[in-house]
Amino acid sequence: MTTILPGSTIGFLGGGQLARMAALAARAMGFEVHVLDPDPDCPAAAIASHVVTARYDDIAAATAFARTCDVITLDIEQVATESIAAASVHAPVHPGAAPIHIIQDRGRQKAWLQQHGFPVAPFRIAHAPHEVEQAWQVLGRSIAKTTSGGYDGRGQARIRSVHDLPAASALTESATVVVEQWIELAGELSVMVARSSTGEVRTFPVSWNHHDNGVLAWAMTPAPVSDTTTEAAIALASSIAAQLGIVGLLAVELFVTMDDTLMVNELAPRPHNTFHATERACLTSQFEQQVRAVCGLPLGSTALLSAGAIVNLLGDLWPTSGEQPAWNRALEVNGVRLHLYGKKVAKPGRKMGHLSAVGPTPEAARDAVLDAFSRLLPQ
Ligand code: ATP
Ligand code: MG
C-alpha cells in the first residue's frame, strides 16, 4: 500500500461541511484538495483548488474526477457505488464501494448488522402501507424511516398510535421503509473508529449526544458513562469497522437502553457531527485522522487534551430579514469558538455551523456552548 504524501491531491466525493473541515485539515498538511458535488457553491468548494459540479451517479464525471486525484474519500454515503467503482480504477477510494453499498441503504445496513450479531432495535421492512401497519402491529410504538435519502431526522415518521399510520405509510410512496421499534433511551453515544490503509486502528473518546426532534442538538466528550459501557461501545464499533473492512473513518451511533445495554442505531463512514469537538479536545481531530487514514500515514494520537462540547447552529437561528444571528453576543462567552460552514442560504433544520468549547469536565464545556447558544436566541 503506497503512502500518499503531502503535495498529492485528495479528492472528496461530496463537498458538504464534513468535506470542508477535512479539506481544511488536508490543506494545513500541504495536500491539494479536489471536490465533486452537485452544488457548485457547496461548503468545501471554497477550500478546493478544483471543483467538479456533477451528480453522485454521474459515472463519467466520477471517472474524470478520479484521474485528477491521488486518493479519494467521501463526505456522504449517498454517492452511487457505480461512481465509486469507476473512480477506483484511477485512484484508491476509501472507504470503498463494498462497505458503502451496505451502509447507504438503511434496510441493508440493519440486516447486515443483525446477521453479523450486532444488537439493533427490532425492525421490519415495508414497501407498502399495509406492511407499515403490519409492522406496527408486531412492534408497537415505532418509527418509520426511509431506507435511503434521509438524514437529520428527514424521511422519518413516528408511530405512537393508529392515527400516525397515514403519515408513516405515505413514506412508502417514495422509498422502501424500515419500521423500527421505539426504544426508551437512557441516552445516546457515538464512537469514531479510524482504520488506515496500513491496518492501523484508533478510536476517539466516546461522545454523549443529545437530539431534539431527531436532529443532533449538542454533543459532549468524554461521555459520562461507566468504564464498562465505554469499553463495550468501543469494542462494538471497532468490531463493526473491522468486519466492514473500512479504510478511513466509521462513526457508530449507539442507543443506551434503560437497562444499560447498547444497541446500534446507525453507521456513518465519514466524519461525524458528534466529533467536531475533537478539533479542540483531542491531540488529533477527526478530520486530520481521516486524511491520515486514507493516505496511509501514521494515525494521530486521539488522547484527550480536555473535555469538549459542541452545539449545532441550525438555519432556524437566522432572522428571516436575512441578517446574521448576534454572533458577538455568543462570542462573549469565554473560550467559545464559532464554526460556520459558508452556506449561503439558511433554512429551518439546515446545519449551518456549530459552537465549540473545551472545559475541565464535559458538562462544563457543554454548559459553555449552551450559554453561548442561548445568547443567539431572540431576546
Ligand atoms: P442523523 O443524520 O442526524 O444521524 P438520521 O436522520 O439518520 O439522523 P436516526 O439517527 O435514525 O436519523 O434518528 C435520529 C434520532 O432519532 C436518533 O439519534 C434518536 O434520538 C431518535 N431515534 C431514532 N430511532 C429511534 C428509535 N428506534 N427509538 C428511539 N429513538 C430513536
Ligand atoms: Mg443518526
mmCIF file of C-alpha atoms and ligand atoms in Angstrom:
data_model
loop_
_atom_site.group_PDB
_atom_site.id
_atom_site.type_symbol
_atom_site.label_atom_id
_atom_site.label_comp_id
_atom_site.label_asym_id
_atom_site.label_seq_id
_atom_site.Cartn_x
_atom_site.Cartn_y
_atom_site.Cartn_z
ATOM 1 C CA MET A 1 0.000 0.000 0.000
ATOM 2 C CA THR A 2 1.617 3.221 -1.091
ATOM 3 C CA THR A 3 1.643 6.186 1.217
ATOM 4 C CA ILE A 4 0.057 9.338 -0.204
ATOM 5 C CA LEU A 5 2.292 12.207 0.834
ATOM 6 C CA PRO A 6 1.627 15.952 1.222
ATOM 7 C CA GLY A 7 1.762 17.629 -2.166
ATOM 8 C CA SER A 8 -0.575 14.928 -3.527
ATOM 9 C CA THR A 9 -4.243 15.531 -4.274
ATOM 10 C CA ILE A 10 -7.091 14.276 -2.089
ATOM 11 C CA GLY A 11 -10.480 14.129 -3.806
ATOM 12 C CA PHE A 12 -13.742 14.408 -1.898
ATOM 13 C CA LEU A 13 -16.916 12.866 -3.294
ATOM 14 C CA GLY A 14 -19.381 15.269 -1.714
ATOM 15 C CA GLY A 15 -18.475 18.792 -0.659
ATOM 16 C CA GLY A 16 -20.582 19.406 2.444
ATOM 17 C CA GLN A 17 -19.355 20.739 5.781
ATOM 18 C CA LEU A 18 -17.615 17.474 6.655
ATOM 19 C CA ALA A 19 -15.513 17.667 3.485
ATOM 20 C CA ARG A 20 -14.919 21.363 4.128
ATOM 21 C CA MET A 21 -13.443 20.712 7.578
ATOM 22 C CA ALA A 22 -11.438 17.687 6.395
ATOM 23 C CA ALA A 23 -10.221 19.757 3.434
ATOM 24 C CA LEU A 24 -9.013 22.449 5.819
ATOM 25 C CA ALA A 25 -7.044 19.779 7.722
ATOM 26 C CA ALA A 26 -5.686 18.413 4.427
ATOM 27 C CA ARG A 27 -4.657 21.890 3.270
ATOM 28 C CA ALA A 28 -2.906 22.515 6.596
ATOM 29 C CA MET A 29 -0.828 19.398 5.908
ATOM 30 C CA GLY A 30 0.046 20.547 2.398
ATOM 31 C CA PHE A 31 -2.334 18.427 0.317
ATOM 32 C CA GLU A 32 -4.207 19.667 -2.732
ATOM 33 C CA VAL A 33 -7.983 19.281 -2.483
ATOM 34 C CA HIS A 34 -10.440 18.493 -5.292
ATOM 35 C CA VAL A 35 -14.194 18.242 -4.745
ATOM 36 C CA LEU A 36 -17.107 16.724 -6.665
ATOM 37 C CA ASP A 37 -20.585 17.886 -5.635
ATOM 38 C CA PRO A 38 -23.897 18.603 -7.384
ATOM 39 C CA ASP A 39 -23.829 22.136 -5.933
ATOM 40 C CA PRO A 40 -21.075 24.438 -7.243
ATOM 41 C CA ASP A 41 -21.457 26.546 -4.061
ATOM 42 C CA CYS A 42 -21.045 23.587 -1.697
ATOM 43 C CA PRO A 43 -19.219 24.325 1.598
ATOM 44 C CA ALA A 44 -15.957 22.598 0.555
ATOM 45 C CA ALA A 45 -15.741 24.488 -2.760
ATOM 46 C CA ALA A 46 -14.107 27.447 -1.011
ATOM 47 C CA ILE A 47 -11.241 25.204 0.164
ATOM 48 C CA ALA A 48 -10.732 23.199 -3.039
ATOM 49 C CA SER A 49 -8.439 24.099 -5.917
ATOM 50 C CA HIS A 50 -10.679 22.203 -8.359
ATOM 51 C CA VAL A 51 -14.451 21.715 -8.143
ATOM 52 C CA VAL A 52 -16.447 19.381 -10.376
ATOM 53 C CA THR A 53 -20.188 20.012 -10.445
ATOM 54 C CA ALA A 54 -21.868 16.670 -11.042
ATOM 55 C CA ARG A 55 -24.445 14.338 -9.605
ATOM 56 C CA TYR A 56 -23.276 11.472 -7.406
ATOM 57 C CA ASP A 57 -24.429 8.958 -10.016
ATOM 58 C CA ASP A 58 -22.569 10.596 -12.918
ATOM 59 C CA ILE A 59 -20.081 7.828 -13.663
ATOM 60 C CA ALA A 60 -18.272 9.724 -16.416
ATOM 61 C CA ALA A 61 -17.760 12.718 -14.109
ATOM 62 C CA ALA A 62 -16.508 10.475 -11.283
ATOM 63 C CA THR A 63 -14.058 8.839 -13.688
ATOM 64 C CA ALA A 64 -12.689 12.153 -14.972
ATOM 65 C CA PHE A 65 -12.516 13.463 -11.394
ATOM 66 C CA ALA A 66 -10.564 10.401 -10.202
ATOM 67 C CA ARG A 67 -7.943 10.958 -12.912
ATOM 68 C CA THR A 68 -7.039 14.241 -11.166
ATOM 69 C CA CYS A 69 -6.729 12.695 -7.671
ATOM 70 C CA ASP A 70 -4.133 10.535 -5.882
ATOM 71 C CA VAL A 71 -6.659 9.262 -3.331
ATOM 72 C CA ILE A 72 -10.398 9.782 -2.867
ATOM 73 C CA THR A 73 -12.604 9.846 0.214
ATOM 74 C CA LEU A 74 -16.237 10.622 0.952
ATOM 75 C CA ASP A 75 -18.248 13.346 2.642
ATOM 76 C CA ILE A 76 -21.534 11.491 2.230
ATOM 77 C CA GLU A 77 -22.568 7.838 1.895
ATOM 78 C CA GLN A 78 -25.159 8.594 -0.796
ATOM 79 C CA VAL A 79 -22.590 8.529 -3.626
ATOM 80 C CA ALA A 80 -23.601 5.854 -6.151
ATOM 81 C CA THR A 81 -21.438 2.753 -5.736
ATOM 82 C CA GLU A 82 -21.118 2.658 -9.545
ATOM 83 C CA SER A 83 -19.383 6.060 -9.350
ATOM 84 C CA ILE A 84 -17.111 4.795 -6.567
ATOM 85 C CA ALA A 85 -16.239 1.674 -8.551
ATOM 86 C CA ALA A 86 -15.491 3.733 -11.675
ATOM 87 C CA ALA A 87 -13.345 6.179 -9.697
ATOM 88 C CA SER A 88 -11.452 3.287 -8.047
ATOM 89 C CA VAL A 89 -9.967 2.346 -11.412
ATOM 90 C CA HIS A 90 -7.896 5.550 -11.336
ATOM 91 C CA ALA A 91 -7.343 6.277 -7.635
ATOM 92 C CA PRO A 92 -7.937 4.379 -4.395
ATOM 93 C CA VAL A 93 -11.314 5.289 -2.861
ATOM 94 C CA HIS A 94 -11.578 4.944 0.947
ATOM 95 C CA PRO A 95 -13.957 3.677 2.237
ATOM 96 C CA GLY A 96 -14.602 1.536 -0.831
ATOM 97 C CA ALA A 97 -17.728 0.546 -2.719
ATOM 98 C CA ALA A 98 -18.368 -2.645 -0.687
ATOM 99 C CA PRO A 99 -18.909 -1.049 2.769
ATOM 100 C CA ILE A 100 -20.666 1.966 1.205
ATOM 101 C CA HIS A 101 -23.101 -0.362 -0.568
ATOM 102 C CA ILE A 102 -24.039 -1.912 2.785
ATOM 103 C CA ILE A 103 -24.251 1.367 4.690
ATOM 104 C CA GLN A 104 -26.062 3.594 2.192
ATOM 105 C CA ASP A 105 -29.321 1.671 2.398
ATOM 106 C CA ARG A 106 -30.756 1.723 5.914
ATOM 107 C CA GLY A 107 -32.513 -1.615 5.450
ATOM 108 C CA ARG A 108 -29.419 -3.343 4.080
ATOM 109 C CA GLN A 109 -27.320 -1.823 6.862
ATOM 110 C CA LYS A 110 -29.659 -3.063 9.589
ATOM 111 C CA ALA A 111 -29.873 -6.527 8.041
ATOM 112 C CA TRP A 112 -26.072 -6.685 7.846
ATOM 113 C CA LEU A 113 -25.722 -5.655 11.497
ATOM 114 C CA GLN A 114 -28.278 -8.229 12.585
ATOM 115 C CA GLN A 115 -26.714 -11.010 10.502
ATOM 116 C CA HIS A 116 -23.312 -10.244 11.994
ATOM 117 C CA GLY A 117 -24.669 -10.478 15.532
ATOM 118 C CA PHE A 118 -24.675 -6.772 16.410
ATOM 119 C CA PRO A 119 -27.596 -5.575 18.566
ATOM 120 C CA VAL A 120 -30.181 -3.422 16.747
ATOM 121 C CA ALA A 121 -33.744 -2.407 17.600
ATOM 122 C CA PRO A 122 -36.330 -4.915 16.269
ATOM 123 C CA PHE A 123 -37.421 -3.838 12.780
ATOM 124 C CA ARG A 124 -39.433 -4.790 9.678
ATOM 125 C CA ILE A 125 -39.051 -3.700 6.057
ATOM 126 C CA ALA A 126 -42.184 -2.180 4.461
ATOM 127 C CA HIS A 127 -42.823 -1.469 0.765
ATOM 128 C CA ALA A 128 -46.486 -0.516 1.018
ATOM 129 C CA PRO A 129 -48.922 0.995 3.561
ATOM 130 C CA HIS A 130 -50.336 -2.378 4.671
ATOM 131 C CA GLU A 131 -46.817 -3.559 5.506
ATOM 132 C CA VAL A 132 -46.274 -0.470 7.669
ATOM 133 C CA GLU A 133 -49.455 -1.308 9.548
ATOM 134 C CA GLN A 134 -48.468 -4.976 9.940
ATOM 135 C CA ALA A 135 -45.043 -3.935 11.256
ATOM 136 C CA TRP A 136 -46.646 -1.568 13.751
ATOM 137 C CA GLN A 137 -48.979 -4.342 14.964
ATOM 138 C CA VAL A 138 -45.957 -6.532 15.702
ATOM 139 C CA LEU A 139 -43.583 -3.869 17.026
ATOM 140 C CA GLY A 140 -45.926 -1.475 18.831
ATOM 141 C CA ARG A 141 -44.745 2.097 19.231
ATOM 142 C CA SER A 142 -42.228 2.583 16.463
ATOM 143 C CA ILE A 143 -40.565 4.899 13.966
ATOM 144 C CA ALA A 144 -40.661 4.602 10.181
ATOM 145 C CA LYS A 145 -37.530 5.663 8.281
ATOM 146 C CA THR A 146 -36.926 5.679 4.556
ATOM 147 C CA THR A 147 -34.094 3.321 3.589
ATOM 148 C CA SER A 148 -32.306 5.995 1.560
ATOM 149 C CA GLY A 149 -32.135 9.741 1.286
ATOM 150 C CA GLY A 150 -32.954 10.519 4.947
ATOM 151 C CA TYR A 151 -30.687 12.462 7.280
ATOM 152 C CA ASP A 152 -31.074 14.811 10.235
ATOM 153 C CA GLY A 153 -34.440 13.238 11.020
ATOM 154 C CA ARG A 154 -35.830 13.765 7.483
ATOM 155 C CA GLY A 155 -37.788 10.956 5.841
ATOM 156 C CA GLN A 156 -38.954 9.729 9.249
ATOM 157 C CA ALA A 157 -42.345 9.440 10.931
ATOM 158 C CA ARG A 158 -43.089 8.328 14.464
ATOM 159 C CA ILE A 159 -45.936 5.873 15.040
ATOM 160 C CA ARG A 160 -47.364 6.310 18.533
ATOM 161 C CA SER A 161 -50.908 5.254 17.696
ATOM 162 C CA VAL A 162 -53.110 4.194 14.807
ATOM 163 C CA HIS A 163 -53.574 7.891 13.975
ATOM 164 C CA ASP A 164 -49.934 8.166 12.929
ATOM 165 C CA LEU A 165 -50.197 5.344 10.377
ATOM 166 C CA PRO A 166 -51.221 7.503 7.365
ATOM 167 C CA ALA A 167 -48.174 9.779 7.671
ATOM 168 C CA ALA A 168 -45.827 6.824 8.195
ATOM 169 C CA SER A 169 -47.423 4.874 5.320
ATOM 170 C CA ALA A 170 -47.026 7.857 2.998
ATOM 171 C CA LEU A 171 -43.243 7.397 3.218
ATOM 172 C CA THR A 172 -43.612 4.173 1.195
ATOM 173 C CA GLU A 173 -44.740 6.242 -1.813
ATOM 174 C CA SER A 174 -41.207 7.455 -2.434
ATOM 175 C CA ALA A 175 -38.991 4.764 -0.896
ATOM 176 C CA THR A 176 -38.739 1.460 0.901
ATOM 177 C CA VAL A 177 -39.199 1.990 4.628
ATOM 178 C CA VAL A 178 -37.701 0.463 7.756
ATOM 179 C CA VAL A 179 -40.174 0.328 10.625
ATOM 180 C CA GLU A 180 -38.150 0.200 13.801
ATOM 181 C CA GLN A 181 -39.364 -0.381 17.350
ATOM 182 C CA TRP A 182 -39.253 2.764 19.501
ATOM 183 C CA ILE A 183 -36.645 2.302 22.251
ATOM 184 C CA GLU A 184 -36.870 4.113 25.600
ATOM 185 C CA LEU A 185 -33.442 5.685 25.770
ATOM 186 C CA ALA A 186 -31.256 6.369 28.784
ATOM 187 C CA GLY A 187 -29.005 8.214 26.369
ATOM 188 C CA GLU A 188 -27.152 8.170 23.068
ATOM 189 C CA LEU A 189 -23.451 7.625 22.378
ATOM 190 C CA SER A 190 -21.261 7.616 19.320
ATOM 191 C CA VAL A 191 -17.891 6.035 18.691
ATOM 192 C CA MET A 192 -15.451 7.112 15.989
ATOM 193 C CA VAL A 193 -13.108 4.463 14.621
ATOM 194 C CA ALA A 194 -10.259 5.298 12.259
ATOM 195 C CA ARG A 195 -8.650 2.487 10.246
ATOM 196 C CA SER A 196 -5.768 3.326 7.961
ATOM 197 C CA SER A 197 -4.871 1.691 4.679
ATOM 198 C CA THR A 198 -1.931 0.140 6.571
ATOM 199 C CA GLY A 199 -4.280 -1.610 9.031
ATOM 200 C CA GLU A 200 -3.623 0.683 11.993
ATOM 201 C CA VAL A 201 -6.734 1.360 14.144
ATOM 202 C CA ARG A 202 -7.531 4.143 16.625
ATOM 203 C CA THR A 203 -10.752 5.197 18.318
ATOM 204 C CA PHE A 204 -11.664 8.586 19.742
ATOM 205 C CA PRO A 205 -13.051 9.148 23.234
ATOM 206 C CA VAL A 206 -16.769 8.328 23.201
ATOM 207 C CA SER A 207 -19.303 11.143 22.658
ATOM 208 C CA TRP A 208 -22.589 11.669 24.540
ATOM 209 C CA ASN A 209 -25.260 13.063 22.250
ATOM 210 C CA HIS A 210 -28.491 14.952 22.781
ATOM 211 C CA HIS A 211 -31.086 15.095 19.982
ATOM 212 C CA ASP A 212 -34.128 17.337 19.692
ATOM 213 C CA ASN A 213 -36.817 16.196 17.231
ATOM 214 C CA GLY A 214 -34.476 13.652 15.654
ATOM 215 C CA VAL A 215 -31.692 16.182 14.983
ATOM 216 C CA LEU A 216 -28.457 16.396 16.962
ATOM 217 C CA ALA A 217 -28.646 19.466 19.230
ATOM 218 C CA TRP A 218 -25.423 19.098 21.227
ATOM 219 C CA ALA A 219 -22.691 16.577 21.984
ATOM 220 C CA MET A 220 -20.061 16.342 24.700
ATOM 221 C CA THR A 221 -16.986 14.210 25.196
ATOM 222 C CA PRO A 222 -15.895 12.096 27.007
ATOM 223 C CA ALA A 223 -19.312 10.532 27.568
ATOM 224 C CA PRO A 224 -20.231 10.494 31.269
ATOM 225 C CA VAL A 225 -20.876 6.737 31.404
ATOM 226 C CA SER A 226 -19.175 3.869 33.238
ATOM 227 C CA ASP A 227 -15.858 2.450 32.035
ATOM 228 C CA THR A 228 -17.692 -0.793 31.272
ATOM 229 C CA THR A 229 -20.133 0.979 28.943
ATOM 230 C CA THR A 230 -17.324 2.964 27.306
ATOM 231 C CA GLU A 231 -15.287 -0.180 26.682
ATOM 232 C CA ALA A 232 -18.314 -2.075 25.376
ATOM 233 C CA ALA A 233 -19.157 0.788 22.984
ATOM 234 C CA ILE A 234 -15.594 0.931 21.639
ATOM 235 C CA ALA A 235 -15.387 -2.853 21.267
ATOM 236 C CA LEU A 236 -18.701 -2.925 19.379
ATOM 237 C CA ALA A 237 -17.726 -0.127 16.993
ATOM 238 C CA SER A 238 -14.227 -1.479 16.374
ATOM 239 C CA SER A 239 -15.626 -4.882 15.528
ATOM 240 C CA ILE A 240 -18.143 -3.380 13.069
ATOM 241 C CA ALA A 241 -15.414 -1.310 11.355
ATOM 242 C CA ALA A 242 -13.154 -4.367 11.068
ATOM 243 C CA GLN A 243 -15.891 -6.627 9.685
ATOM 244 C CA LEU A 244 -16.946 -3.985 7.151
ATOM 245 C CA GLY A 245 -13.307 -3.607 6.104
ATOM 246 C CA ILE A 246 -13.458 0.181 6.482
ATOM 247 C CA VAL A 247 -10.440 2.258 5.486
ATOM 248 C CA GLY A 248 -10.976 5.820 6.676
ATOM 249 C CA LEU A 249 -13.498 6.696 9.357
ATOM 250 C CA LEU A 250 -16.544 4.874 10.683
ATOM 251 C CA ALA A 251 -18.860 6.576 13.162
ATOM 252 C CA VAL A 252 -21.189 4.248 15.056
ATOM 253 C CA GLU A 253 -24.280 5.805 16.651
ATOM 254 C CA LEU A 254 -25.463 3.856 19.684
ATOM 255 C CA PHE A 255 -28.548 3.823 21.874
ATOM 256 C CA VAL A 256 -28.126 3.234 25.607
ATOM 257 C CA THR A 257 -31.276 1.474 26.779
ATOM 258 C CA MET A 258 -32.876 1.873 30.209
ATOM 259 C CA ASP A 259 -31.233 -1.371 31.386
ATOM 260 C CA ASP A 260 -27.839 -0.051 30.269
ATOM 261 C CA THR A 261 -27.362 -2.222 27.206
ATOM 262 C CA LEU A 262 -26.149 -0.881 23.854
ATOM 263 C CA MET A 263 -27.938 -1.023 20.503
ATOM 264 C CA VAL A 264 -26.537 0.173 17.192
ATOM 265 C CA ASN A 265 -28.670 2.982 15.746
ATOM 266 C CA GLU A 266 -26.787 3.646 12.519
ATOM 267 C CA LEU A 267 -23.392 3.837 10.830
ATOM 268 C CA ALA A 268 -21.673 6.741 9.062
ATOM 269 C CA PRO A 269 -18.494 6.036 7.013
ATOM 270 C CA ARG A 270 -17.061 9.566 7.337
ATOM 271 C CA PRO A 271 -16.507 12.349 9.886
ATOM 272 C CA HIS A 272 -19.485 12.796 12.193
ATOM 273 C CA ASN A 273 -21.244 15.797 13.696
ATOM 274 C CA THR A 274 -20.739 14.436 17.221
ATOM 275 C CA PHE A 275 -16.935 14.530 16.862
ATOM 276 C CA HIS A 276 -16.463 18.149 15.823
ATOM 277 C CA ALA A 277 -15.104 18.931 19.312
ATOM 278 C CA THR A 278 -12.103 16.685 18.538
ATOM 279 C CA GLU A 279 -10.648 19.731 16.749
ATOM 280 C CA ARG A 280 -10.065 21.208 20.182
ATOM 281 C CA ALA A 281 -10.409 18.432 22.745
ATOM 282 C CA CYS A 282 -8.091 15.805 21.206
ATOM 283 C CA LEU A 283 -4.488 15.773 20.042
ATOM 284 C CA THR A 284 -5.692 14.869 16.551
ATOM 285 C CA SER A 285 -9.050 15.945 15.105
ATOM 286 C CA GLN A 286 -11.376 13.542 13.311
ATOM 287 C CA PHE A 287 -10.673 15.493 10.116
ATOM 288 C CA GLU A 288 -6.898 15.165 10.269
ATOM 289 C CA GLN A 289 -7.387 11.500 11.201
ATOM 290 C CA GLN A 290 -9.467 10.957 8.062
ATOM 291 C CA VAL A 291 -6.676 12.443 5.968
ATOM 292 C CA ARG A 292 -4.038 10.316 7.691
ATOM 293 C CA ALA A 293 -6.125 7.143 7.420
ATOM 294 C CA VAL A 294 -6.909 7.408 3.709
ATOM 295 C CA CYS A 295 -3.336 8.423 2.874
ATOM 296 C CA GLY A 296 -1.758 5.545 4.788
ATOM 297 C CA LEU A 297 0.046 7.951 7.109
ATOM 298 C CA PRO A 298 0.516 7.047 10.783
ATOM 299 C CA LEU A 299 -2.722 7.686 12.660
ATOM 300 C CA GLY A 300 -2.569 10.524 15.179
ATOM 301 C CA SER A 301 -2.995 10.162 18.917
ATOM 302 C CA THR A 302 -6.622 10.563 19.943
ATOM 303 C CA ALA A 303 -5.708 11.392 23.536
ATOM 304 C CA LEU A 304 -7.951 13.958 25.220
ATOM 305 C CA LEU A 305 -6.432 17.349 25.935
ATOM 306 C CA SER A 306 -9.557 18.298 27.857
ATOM 307 C CA ALA A 307 -13.269 17.662 27.795
ATOM 308 C CA GLY A 308 -15.148 19.280 24.902
ATOM 309 C CA ALA A 309 -18.610 20.016 23.555
ATOM 310 C CA ILE A 310 -20.421 21.396 20.535
ATOM 311 C CA VAL A 311 -23.889 22.779 19.900
ATOM 312 C CA ASN A 312 -25.307 22.828 16.384
ATOM 313 C CA LEU A 313 -26.395 26.066 14.701
ATOM 314 C CA LEU A 314 -29.422 25.280 12.558
ATOM 315 C CA GLY A 315 -30.886 27.604 9.958
ATOM 316 C CA ASP A 316 -33.818 28.374 12.285
ATOM 317 C CA LEU A 317 -31.486 30.743 14.156
ATOM 318 C CA TRP A 318 -31.148 33.074 11.167
ATOM 319 C CA PRO A 319 -33.512 36.073 11.218
ATOM 320 C CA THR A 320 -35.981 35.986 8.323
ATOM 321 C CA SER A 321 -34.843 39.527 7.488
ATOM 322 C CA GLY A 322 -31.666 37.975 6.064
ATOM 323 C CA GLU A 323 -29.477 39.406 8.826
ATOM 324 C CA GLN A 324 -26.907 37.338 10.717
ATOM 325 C CA PRO A 325 -27.546 35.989 14.217
ATOM 326 C CA ALA A 326 -25.960 38.007 17.054
ATOM 327 C CA TRP A 327 -22.546 36.307 16.902
ATOM 328 C CA ASN A 328 -20.902 38.979 19.030
ATOM 329 C CA ARG A 329 -23.172 38.016 21.935
ATOM 330 C CA ALA A 330 -22.299 34.306 21.687
ATOM 331 C CA LEU A 331 -18.594 35.074 21.412
ATOM 332 C CA GLU A 332 -18.693 36.924 24.724
ATOM 333 C CA VAL A 333 -18.628 33.517 26.431
ATOM 334 C CA ASN A 334 -15.039 32.747 27.329
ATOM 335 C CA GLY A 335 -13.378 30.120 25.201
ATOM 336 C CA VAL A 336 -16.319 29.506 22.867
ATOM 337 C CA ARG A 337 -15.410 29.253 19.193
ATOM 338 C CA LEU A 338 -17.658 29.801 16.188
ATOM 339 C CA HIS A 339 -17.509 27.455 13.180
ATOM 340 C CA LEU A 340 -19.605 28.377 10.132
ATOM 341 C CA TYR A 341 -19.805 26.245 7.003
ATOM 342 C CA GLY A 342 -20.188 29.028 4.451
ATOM 343 C CA LYS A 343 -23.718 28.009 3.412
ATOM 344 C CA LYS A 344 -25.346 30.950 1.669
ATOM 345 C CA VAL A 345 -28.966 30.081 2.376
ATOM 346 C CA ALA A 346 -30.268 29.397 5.894
ATOM 347 C CA LYS A 347 -33.253 27.030 6.006
ATOM 348 C CA PRO A 348 -35.041 25.603 9.043
ATOM 349 C CA GLY A 349 -33.283 22.418 10.151
ATOM 350 C CA ARG A 350 -30.241 23.025 7.933
ATOM 351 C CA LYS A 351 -26.885 22.633 9.694
ATOM 352 C CA MET A 352 -25.177 25.991 9.180
ATOM 353 C CA GLY A 353 -22.382 25.714 11.743
ATOM 354 C CA HIS A 354 -21.609 24.904 15.358
ATOM 355 C CA LEU A 355 -20.160 26.400 18.512
ATOM 356 C CA SER A 356 -17.405 24.544 20.349
ATOM 357 C CA ALA A 357 -15.844 24.790 23.786
ATOM 358 C CA VAL A 358 -13.427 22.864 25.946
ATOM 359 C CA GLY A 359 -13.527 22.678 29.731
ATOM 360 C CA PRO A 360 -12.462 20.778 32.826
ATOM 361 C CA THR A 361 -15.485 18.459 32.516
ATOM 362 C CA PRO A 362 -17.787 17.555 29.613
ATOM 363 C CA GLU A 363 -20.659 19.227 31.442
ATOM 364 C CA ALA A 364 -18.681 22.467 31.867
ATOM 365 C CA ALA A 365 -17.856 22.511 28.145
ATOM 366 C CA ARG A 366 -21.483 21.769 27.294
ATOM 367 C CA ASP A 367 -22.762 24.484 29.606
ATOM 368 C CA ALA A 368 -20.421 26.985 27.929
ATOM 369 C CA VAL A 369 -21.709 26.213 24.411
ATOM 370 C CA LEU A 370 -25.324 26.199 25.601
ATOM 371 C CA ASP A 371 -24.793 29.547 27.345
ATOM 372 C CA ALA A 372 -23.362 30.998 24.126
ATOM 373 C CA PHE A 373 -26.189 29.418 22.122
ATOM 374 C CA SER A 374 -28.882 30.901 24.383
ATOM 375 C CA ARG A 375 -27.497 34.367 23.668
ATOM 376 C CA LEU A 376 -28.295 33.857 19.980
ATOM 377 C CA LEU A 377 -31.985 33.297 20.629
ATOM 378 C CA PRO A 378 -34.372 36.237 20.208
ATOM 379 C CA GLN A 379 -34.184 38.355 23.380
HETATM 380 P P1 ATP B 1 -28.744 11.909 11.663
HETATM 381 O O1 ATP B 1 -28.471 12.169 10.238
HETATM 382 O O2 ATP B 1 -28.942 13.163 12.480
HETATM 383 O O3 ATP B 1 -27.849 10.937 12.335
HETATM 384 P P2 ATP B 1 -30.991 10.304 10.834
HETATM 385 O O4 ATP B 1 -31.951 11.116 10.060
HETATM 386 O O5 ATP B 1 -30.113 9.385 10.119
HETATM 387 O O6 ATP B 1 -30.187 11.270 11.770
HETATM 388 P P3 ATP B 1 -31.520 8.465 13.017
HETATM 389 O O7 ATP B 1 -30.138 8.526 13.502
HETATM 390 O O8 ATP B 1 -32.053 7.169 12.594
HETATM 391 O O9 ATP B 1 -31.842 9.521 11.872
HETATM 392 O O10 ATP B 1 -32.508 9.029 14.146
HETATM 393 C C1 ATP B 1 -32.311 10.334 14.655
HETATM 394 C C2 ATP B 1 -32.602 10.326 16.151
HETATM 395 O O11 ATP B 1 -33.978 9.961 16.403
HETATM 396 C C3 ATP B 1 -31.799 9.310 16.952
HETATM 397 O O12 ATP B 1 -30.499 9.767 17.227
HETATM 398 C C4 ATP B 1 -32.688 9.180 18.195
HETATM 399 O O13 ATP B 1 -32.562 10.319 19.032
HETATM 400 C C5 ATP B 1 -34.077 9.186 17.595
HETATM 401 N N1 ATP B 1 -34.462 7.797 17.253
HETATM 402 C C6 ATP B 1 -34.319 7.209 16.055
HETATM 403 N N2 ATP B 1 -34.750 5.933 16.081
HETATM 404 C C7 ATP B 1 -35.171 5.699 17.329
HETATM 405 C C8 ATP B 1 -35.732 4.551 17.999
HETATM 406 N N3 ATP B 1 -35.937 3.411 17.359
HETATM 407 N N4 ATP B 1 -36.033 4.669 19.314
HETATM 408 C C9 ATP B 1 -35.818 5.839 19.970
HETATM 409 N N5 ATP B 1 -35.304 6.941 19.407
HETATM 410 C C10 ATP B 1 -34.985 6.888 18.107
HETATM 411 MG MG MG B 2 -28.482 9.360 13.219
#
